[in-house]
Amino acid sequence: MRAFVIDGPRSGRVAEVDPPTPGPGQVVVDVTRVGLCGTDVELFAGTMVYLQSGDQRAPMVPGHEWVGRVAQIGPGVTTVEPGRRVTGDTMLGCLRCDRCRNGRHHVCDDRFEIGIRGNWPGALAEQLLVPATALRELPGSVDDAAAALVEPGGCAWRAVEAAGVGPGNTACVYGPGTLGLLTLHFLVARGVAVDVVGLDATSLELATMMGANAVHRAGSQPNTRYDAVIDTSTGADVPGTALRHVTPSGRLVLVGVAETPSVVDLRQVVIGDIKVIGILAASAGLDATIREFSTRQIPTDLLVGATVALDQVADVLAGKRPAHAGPGPKIQVDPRQGDQ
């Protein structure tokens, strides 16, 4: 089968690789759509922290935001049948440790992360191997473009849950990329007045179209305090700035990960009685996100800029936006395009 393989920093190619074979408890999925993520960019650039720690290494097949149909099932699989349309959890815990047994498999020390950690092959391929326990079946009301947004949507949903806001509250989202716009979507659905701070005028315009109360260019936002501030950006300076905009007894939720450490004055946390919450992975938010997407249409026309073939992935990861792309920040891939 064809897959996109990263051989090293800024070196990627479409290659013929052996198709997966399902073992006990596993399934093989025919992939129909994959979203490219900032994590994939970091893996391609060679800057991702797991490459430094040895938890991931080249060659690798990335891709963890996906949708497809079950093609084969392995021995012992009774929960899903061939032909079912599915997405799945990125985080694959050992299922033996205390964290896994207590529903915290996403922070299992021995976990794989599909396309990211432990060299479990990712979804930028025609087929993907997945444990049946990680699968989530999809209703017909969630099309492929939306289904491939379920993983970042799960991260956004968890961030909004952690923010603890609702009607009558205010919030600010830093970073109007895909994750930030999905966070905005869920906040607006809960009746929260949301301001958005970002660097790019096009992204801020999308935030306005998706219901932001106000948008501000980074560095020029007013000295407003909010009940919750959610950082979905990758700016190392943002957490310190965001903290200053949290109202006393409010919450700062951190979802984005910068390439370098952030410097934050933690005295402000104590003096302001502020809760600071970190969010890793979509796992606990996948089911809720699928329900939300099935009942309240996600604006994929605003979020997804283009869908490309595997042959174009290297250019996109290198920062070259497809010529035909719309304004949406997310680029998705159809691995079936350009089959040889």
Coordinates of C-alpha atoms in Angstrom, one line a residue:
M1 CA 0.0 0.0 0.0
R2 CA 1.0 3.6 -0.3
A3 CA 2.0 5.7 2.7
F4 CA 3.7 8.9 3.5
V5 CA 7.0 8.2 5.3
I6 CA 9.2 10.7 7.1
D7 CA 12.9 9.6 6.8
G8 CA 14.4 12.5 8.8
P9 CA 14.2 16.2 9.3
R10 CA 12.4 17.8 6.4
S11 CA 12.6 14.6 4.4
G12 CA 9.4 12.8 3.5
R13 CA 8.2 10.7 0.6
V14 CA 5.3 8.5 -0.6
A15 CA 6.4 4.9 -0.5
E16 CA 5.1 1.4 -1.0
V17 CA 5.0 -0.3 2.4
D18 CA 3.6 -3.6 3.6
P19 CA -0.1 -3.4 4.4
P20 CA -1.1 -4.2 8.0
T21 CA -2.4 -7.5 9.2
P22 CA -4.8 -7.5 12.2
G23 CA -3.7 -9.4 15.2
P24 CA -5.9 -10.5 18.2
G25 CA -8.2 -7.6 19.2
Q26 CA -7.1 -5.5 16.2
V27 CA -8.7 -4.2 13.1
V28 CA -7.5 -2.8 9.8
V29 CA -9.2 0.4 8.5
D30 CA -9.3 1.7 5.0
V31 CA -8.5 5.4 5.6
T32 CA -10.7 7.9 3.7
R33 CA -9.6 11.2 5.2
V34 CA -6.7 12.4 7.4
G35 CA -6.1 15.9 8.9
L36 CA -2.6 17.3 9.0
C37 CA -1.7 18.7 12.4
G38 CA 1.0 20.9 14.0
T39 CA 2.4 17.8 15.6
D40 CA 2.9 16.3 12.1
V41 CA 4.7 19.5 11.1
E42 CA 7.0 19.1 14.2
L43 CA 7.7 15.5 13.3
F44 CA 8.6 16.5 9.8
A45 CA 10.8 19.3 10.9
G46 CA 12.5 17.1 13.5
T47 CA 11.6 19.4 16.4
M48 CA 9.0 17.3 18.1
V49 CA 9.9 16.5 21.7
Y50 CA 9.4 12.7 21.3
L51 CA 12.2 12.7 18.8
Q52 CA 14.5 14.2 21.3
S53 CA 13.5 11.8 24.1
G54 CA 13.7 8.7 21.9
D55 CA 10.0 8.0 22.1
Q56 CA 9.7 8.3 18.3
R57 CA 12.2 7.9 15.6
A58 CA 12.5 7.9 11.8
P59 CA 11.4 6.4 9.5
M60 CA 7.8 6.9 10.6
V61 CA 4.3 7.2 9.1
P62 CA 2.5 10.1 10.8
G63 CA -1.2 11.0 10.9
H64 CA -3.6 10.8 13.9
E65 CA -6.7 12.7 12.8
W66 CA -8.5 10.2 10.7
V67 CA -11.7 8.5 9.5
G68 CA -12.2 5.3 7.5
R69 CA -14.1 2.1 7.2
V70 CA -13.2 -1.2 8.8
A71 CA -11.7 -3.5 6.2
Q72 CA -10.5 -6.5 8.3
I73 CA -11.0 -7.7 11.9
G74 CA -8.6 -9.8 13.9
P75 CA -9.3 -12.8 16.1
G76 CA -11.5 -12.1 19.1
V77 CA -13.0 -8.8 17.7
T78 CA -16.7 -8.8 18.3
T79 CA -17.5 -5.1 18.9
V80 CA -17.2 -3.9 15.3
E81 CA -17.8 -5.4 11.8
P82 CA -16.2 -4.8 8.4
G83 CA -17.7 -1.9 6.6
R84 CA -18.4 0.2 9.7
R85 CA -17.4 3.8 9.4
V86 CA -15.1 4.7 12.3
T87 CA -12.6 7.1 13.8
G88 CA -10.5 6.3 16.9
D89 CA -8.4 7.3 19.9
T90 CA -4.8 8.3 19.2
M91 CA -3.7 7.2 22.7
L92 CA -3.1 3.5 23.1
G93 CA -2.4 2.6 26.8
C94 CA -0.9 -0.7 28.0
L95 CA -4.4 -1.5 29.6
R96 CA -2.6 -3.1 32.6
C97 CA -1.3 -0.2 34.8
D98 CA -3.4 1.7 37.4
R99 CA -3.8 4.7 35.1
C100 CA -5.2 2.6 32.3
R101 CA -7.6 0.8 34.6
N102 CA -8.8 4.1 36.0
G103 CA -9.6 5.6 32.6
R104 CA -6.3 7.6 32.3
H105 CA -4.7 5.6 29.5
H106 CA -3.8 8.8 27.7
V107 CA -1.0 9.3 30.3
C108 CA 0.1 5.7 30.5
D109 CA 3.9 5.6 30.7
D110 CA 4.0 2.7 28.2
R111 CA 1.5 4.1 25.7
F112 CA 1.7 4.2 22.0
E113 CA 0.3 7.3 20.2
I114 CA -0.9 6.5 16.7
G115 CA 1.5 8.2 14.2
I116 CA 3.3 10.1 17.0
R117 CA 4.9 7.9 19.7
G118 CA 6.4 4.5 19.9
N119 CA 6.4 4.2 16.0
W120 CA 2.9 2.9 15.8
P121 CA 2.2 3.6 12.1
G122 CA -0.2 6.5 11.5
A123 CA -3.0 7.3 9.2
L124 CA -1.2 8.9 6.3
A125 CA -1.5 5.7 4.4
E126 CA -4.2 3.7 2.6
Q127 CA -4.7 1.5 5.6
L128 CA -4.3 1.8 9.4
L129 CA -3.9 -0.8 12.1
V130 CA -6.0 0.0 15.3
P131 CA -7.0 -1.9 18.4
A132 CA -10.7 -2.4 18.4
T133 CA -11.0 -0.9 21.8
A134 CA -9.8 2.5 20.4
L135 CA -12.5 2.7 17.8
R136 CA -15.5 5.0 17.8
E137 CA -18.4 4.4 15.3
L138 CA -19.7 7.4 13.4
P139 CA -23.3 8.4 12.5
G140 CA -24.0 9.2 8.9
S141 CA -24.7 12.8 9.9
V142 CA -21.0 13.4 10.5
D143 CA -19.3 13.5 7.1
D144 CA -15.7 12.6 6.4
A145 CA -14.4 16.2 6.7
A146 CA -16.1 16.6 10.1
A147 CA -15.1 13.1 11.2
A148 CA -11.4 13.8 10.6
L149 CA -11.9 16.8 13.0
V150 CA -13.1 14.6 15.9
E151 CA -9.6 14.2 17.3
P152 CA -8.8 17.9 17.6
G153 CA -12.4 18.5 18.5
G154 CA -12.0 16.1 21.5
C155 CA -9.1 18.2 22.7
A156 CA -11.1 21.4 22.3
W157 CA -14.1 19.8 24.1
R158 CA -11.9 18.8 27.0
A159 CA -10.5 22.3 27.2
V160 CA -13.9 23.9 27.4
E161 CA -15.0 21.4 30.0
A162 CA -11.9 22.3 32.1
A163 CA -12.7 26.0 31.7
G164 CA -16.0 25.5 33.6
V165 CA -17.9 28.3 31.9
G166 CA -21.4 28.7 30.6
P167 CA -24.1 31.3 29.9
G168 CA -23.2 34.7 31.3
N169 CA -19.5 33.9 31.5
T170 CA -16.7 35.3 29.4
A171 CA -13.7 33.6 27.9
C172 CA -10.7 34.3 25.7
V173 CA -9.1 31.9 23.3
Y174 CA -5.5 32.5 22.2
G175 CA -4.6 31.0 18.8
P176 CA -7.3 30.8 16.2
G177 CA -6.0 27.8 14.4
T178 CA -8.1 24.6 14.0
L179 CA -7.9 23.8 17.7
G180 CA -8.7 27.4 18.8
L181 CA -11.7 27.7 16.3
L182 CA -13.1 24.4 17.5
T183 CA -12.7 25.6 21.1
L184 CA -14.6 28.8 20.1
H185 CA -17.3 26.6 18.5
F186 CA -17.9 24.7 21.7
L187 CA -17.8 27.8 23.9
V188 CA -20.3 29.7 21.7
A189 CA -22.6 26.6 21.8
R190 CA -22.6 27.0 25.6
G191 CA -23.6 30.6 25.5
V192 CA -20.2 32.0 26.5
A193 CA -19.1 35.5 25.2
V194 CA -15.8 34.7 23.6
D195 CA -12.9 37.0 22.6
V196 CA -10.2 35.6 20.3
V197 CA -6.5 36.7 20.1
G198 CA -4.3 35.8 17.2
L199 CA -1.6 36.8 14.8
D200 CA -3.3 36.2 11.4
A201 CA -6.0 38.5 10.1
T202 CA -7.6 35.7 8.0
S203 CA -7.9 33.4 11.1
L204 CA -9.3 36.3 13.2
E205 CA -11.9 36.9 10.4
L206 CA -12.9 33.2 10.6
A207 CA -13.3 33.5 14.3
T208 CA -15.7 36.4 13.8
M209 CA -17.7 34.3 11.3
M210 CA -17.8 31.5 13.9
G211 CA -19.3 33.7 16.6
A212 CA -16.5 35.4 18.4
N213 CA -17.7 38.4 20.5
A214 CA -14.5 40.3 19.5
V215 CA -11.1 39.6 17.9
H216 CA -7.8 41.2 18.7
R217 CA -4.3 41.1 17.2
A218 CA -1.8 39.7 19.6
G219 CA -0.1 42.5 21.5
S220 CA -3.0 44.9 21.1
Q221 CA -5.8 43.3 23.1
P222 CA -7.3 45.5 25.8
N223 CA -6.6 44.9 29.4
T224 CA -9.7 42.8 29.9
R225 CA -10.1 39.9 32.4
Y226 CA -12.1 36.8 31.7
D227 CA -13.6 34.0 33.7
A228 CA -11.5 31.6 31.6
V229 CA -8.6 31.9 29.2
I230 CA -7.7 29.0 26.9
D231 CA -4.3 28.9 25.2
T232 CA -4.4 26.8 22.0
S233 CA -1.4 28.5 20.5
T234 CA 2.2 27.4 20.2
G235 CA 3.7 30.7 21.4
A236 CA 6.1 30.3 24.3
D237 CA 5.2 33.8 25.6
V238 CA 1.4 33.2 25.5
P239 CA 0.9 31.5 28.9
G240 CA 2.4 34.4 30.8
T241 CA 0.3 36.9 28.9
A242 CA -2.8 34.8 29.1
L243 CA -2.5 34.5 32.9
R244 CA -2.6 38.3 33.3
H245 CA -6.1 38.2 31.6
V246 CA -7.7 35.7 34.0
T247 CA -10.0 37.2 36.5
P248 CA -9.3 36.3 40.2
S249 CA -10.6 32.8 41.0
G250 CA -10.9 32.1 37.2
R251 CA -9.2 29.4 35.1
L252 CA -6.3 29.2 32.7
V253 CA -6.4 26.2 30.4
L254 CA -3.3 25.2 28.5
V255 CA -3.7 23.0 25.4
G256 CA -1.1 24.3 22.9
V257 CA 2.5 23.2 23.3
A258 CA 5.4 25.5 22.4
E259 CA 8.8 24.3 21.1
T260 CA 10.6 26.1 23.9
P261 CA 9.7 26.4 27.7
S262 CA 7.4 29.2 28.8
V263 CA 8.3 31.6 31.7
V264 CA 5.3 32.3 33.9
D265 CA 5.1 34.2 37.2
L266 CA 3.3 31.7 39.4
R267 CA 2.9 34.2 42.1
Q268 CA 0.0 35.5 40.0
V269 CA -1.7 32.1 40.3
V270 CA -1.6 32.1 44.1
I271 CA -2.5 35.8 44.6
G272 CA -5.4 35.5 42.1
D273 CA -6.6 32.1 43.4
I274 CA -6.4 30.9 39.8
K275 CA -6.7 27.3 38.6
V276 CA -4.2 26.3 35.9
I277 CA -5.2 23.1 34.0
G278 CA -3.2 21.3 31.3
I279 CA -5.0 19.2 28.6
L280 CA -3.3 16.3 26.8
A281 CA -5.2 14.4 24.1
A282 CA -8.7 14.0 23.0
S283 CA -9.4 10.6 24.6
A284 CA -12.0 11.6 27.2
G285 CA -13.7 14.0 24.8
L286 CA -14.2 11.8 21.7
D287 CA -17.7 10.5 22.4
A288 CA -19.0 13.9 23.4
T289 CA -17.4 15.5 20.3
I290 CA -19.1 13.0 18.0
R291 CA -22.4 13.7 19.7
E292 CA -21.9 17.5 19.4
F293 CA -20.9 17.2 15.7
S294 CA -24.0 15.0 15.0
T295 CA -26.4 17.4 16.6
R296 CA -24.9 20.8 15.8
Q297 CA -23.3 21.0 12.4
I298 CA -19.6 21.9 12.5
P299 CA -18.6 24.6 9.9
T300 CA -16.1 22.5 7.9
D301 CA -16.4 25.0 5.0
L302 CA -14.7 27.5 7.3
L303 CA -12.3 25.1 9.0
V304 CA -11.0 22.9 6.1
G305 CA -9.0 24.9 3.5
A306 CA -8.3 22.0 1.1
T307 CA -8.1 18.3 0.7
V308 CA -4.9 17.0 -1.0
A309 CA -3.3 13.7 -2.1
L310 CA -0.5 11.9 -0.3
D311 CA 1.9 13.2 -2.9
Q312 CA 1.3 16.8 -1.7
V313 CA 1.9 16.1 2.0
A314 CA 5.6 16.9 2.1
D315 CA 4.9 20.3 0.6
V316 CA 2.2 21.1 3.1
L317 CA 4.3 20.0 6.0
A318 CA 7.1 22.2 4.7
G319 CA 4.8 25.2 4.9
K320 CA 3.6 25.4 1.3
R321 CA -0.2 26.0 1.2
P322 CA -2.0 24.4 -1.7
A323 CA -2.7 27.0 -4.5
H324 CA -6.4 26.1 -4.5
A325 CA -6.9 26.3 -0.7
G326 CA -9.6 28.3 0.9
P327 CA -9.0 30.3 4.1
G328 CA -9.6 27.4 6.6
P329 CA -6.6 26.5 8.6
K330 CA -6.9 22.7 8.3
I331 CA -5.5 20.8 5.4
Q332 CA -6.9 17.3 5.0
V333 CA -5.6 14.3 3.0
D334 CA -7.4 11.7 1.0
P335 CA -4.9 8.8 0.8
R336 CA -7.0 7.3 -2.1
Q337 CA -6.2 10.2 -4.4
G338 CA -3.3 9.6 -6.8
D339 CA -3.3 5.9 -6.4
Q340 CA -0.8 4.2 -8.7

